[in-house]
């Protein structure tokens, strides 16, 4: 469902027509699938972004042929992960995307349990796991699970010299979203009572 948007993101695809986590999972899966011998020429610029994302989460030994799926089941079929990346050597990366919600501790523990049931001797090797968050929230500690926030996303997206138009659209959304949360934090920490009150009235500041 589309929604009314004002300001610089009025015509942005991801802000107006594709704001859900499913849309953001689809975007990152589309980028990551480019690391494949059959990748068409017009998507090869995405490969540098895909590699930069893996470097960000420490999965630097991934091969050159990635199979990417979304909403994939782990282990016994209980609990799905947003994005699953497996290379030709069964190196596996698990990614969760978050836009407006934050993962609960029980959900994170569930991810770990499912990973343990899927991976191990003869079942593949876990190269990395991460949460890609476009929200202000940042966890204090997530053992074995990396966190990629808006600032990190900006760095990853900048890896492509001549980005695909869809990448440029997404990068514009990330830039604007970070600017919004930076402004919100500035108001929340302001010595001006009216500025603090304004931040508290914002849904994301509550």
Tab-separated table of C-alpha atoms in Angstrom, residues 10-90:
chain	number	residue	atom	x	y	z
A	10	UNK	CA	8.112	12.347	-1.930
A	11	UNK	CA	9.015	10.346	-5.047
A	12	UNK	CA	11.291	7.778	-3.427
A	13	UNK	CA	10.320	4.180	-4.174
A	14	UNK	CA	11.289	2.759	-0.788
A	15	UNK	CA	9.685	5.498	1.273
A	16	UNK	CA	6.398	5.710	-0.559
A	17	UNK	CA	5.652	2.375	-2.230
A	18	UNK	CA	8.028	-0.179	-0.686
A	19	UNK	CA	8.546	0.674	3.005
A	20	UNK	CA	8.155	-2.856	4.403
A	21	UNK	CA	10.891	-5.156	5.633
A	22	UNK	CA	10.044	-7.550	2.802
A	23	UNK	CA	10.934	-4.827	0.296
A	24	UNK	CA	14.259	-4.160	1.984
A	25	UNK	CA	15.036	-7.872	2.151
A	26	UNK	CA	14.274	-8.081	-1.551
A	27	UNK	CA	16.611	-5.180	-2.292
A	28	UNK	CA	19.570	-6.685	-0.446
A	29	UNK	CA	18.914	-10.144	-1.878
A	30	UNK	CA	18.883	-8.577	-5.360
A	31	UNK	CA	22.241	-6.930	-4.659
A	32	UNK	CA	23.839	-10.037	-3.157
A	33	UNK	CA	22.756	-12.363	-5.969
A	34	UNK	CA	25.061	-10.438	-8.324
A	35	UNK	CA	28.066	-12.457	-7.122
A	36	UNK	CA	27.568	-15.211	-9.650
A	37	UNK	CA	29.256	-16.128	-12.957
A	38	UNK	CA	25.954	-15.601	-14.789
A	39	UNK	CA	25.396	-12.077	-13.465
A	40	UNK	CA	24.260	-9.791	-16.338
A	41	UNK	CA	26.521	-6.870	-17.210
A	42	UNK	CA	24.072	-4.212	-16.040
A	43	UNK	CA	24.123	-5.634	-12.490
A	44	UNK	CA	27.870	-6.228	-12.128
A	45	UNK	CA	28.275	-2.896	-10.351
A	46	UNK	CA	26.314	-4.497	-7.503
A	47	UNK	CA	29.119	-6.983	-6.917
A	48	UNK	CA	31.297	-4.405	-5.205
A	49	UNK	CA	28.408	-3.569	-2.855
A	50	UNK	CA	27.803	-7.250	-2.123
A	51	UNK	CA	31.469	-7.784	-1.299
A	52	UNK	CA	31.530	-4.641	0.825
A	53	UNK	CA	28.563	-5.939	2.823
A	54	UNK	CA	30.320	-9.232	3.454
A	55	UNK	CA	33.463	-7.378	4.525
A	56	UNK	CA	31.344	-5.293	6.906
A	57	UNK	CA	30.136	-8.411	8.710
A	58	UNK	CA	33.459	-10.240	8.508
A	59	UNK	CA	32.483	-12.819	5.889
A	60	UNK	CA	35.482	-12.158	3.661
A	61	UNK	CA	36.082	-15.723	2.468
A	62	UNK	CA	32.888	-16.182	0.491
A	63	UNK	CA	33.434	-17.694	-2.959
A	64	UNK	CA	32.366	-16.441	-6.387
A	65	UNK	CA	29.014	-18.170	-6.864
A	66	UNK	CA	26.345	-17.219	-4.349
A	67	UNK	CA	22.892	-18.703	-4.056
A	68	UNK	CA	20.559	-16.219	-2.417
A	69	UNK	CA	17.095	-16.968	-1.033
A	70	UNK	CA	14.633	-14.989	1.065
A	71	UNK	CA	12.238	-16.093	3.796
A	72	UNK	CA	14.205	-19.327	4.094
A	73	UNK	CA	13.625	-21.890	6.802
A	74	UNK	CA	16.461	-23.020	9.011
A	75	UNK	CA	16.874	-26.360	10.655
A	76	UNK	CA	13.580	-28.105	11.326
A	77	UNK	CA	11.513	-25.524	9.474
A	78	UNK	CA	10.673	-23.432	12.506
A	79	UNK	CA	11.663	-19.824	12.160
A	80	UNK	CA	12.572	-18.160	8.897
A	81	UNK	CA	15.465	-15.858	8.164
A	82	UNK	CA	15.061	-12.897	5.840
A	83	UNK	CA	18.072	-13.591	3.604
A	84	UNK	CA	20.200	-16.710	3.271
A	85	UNK	CA	23.401	-16.647	1.200
A	86	UNK	CA	25.278	-19.868	0.413
A	87	UNK	CA	28.370	-20.044	-1.782
A	88	UNK	CA	29.762	-22.944	-3.827
A	89	UNK	CA	31.672	-24.195	-0.776
A	90	UNK	CA	28.601	-24.199	1.500
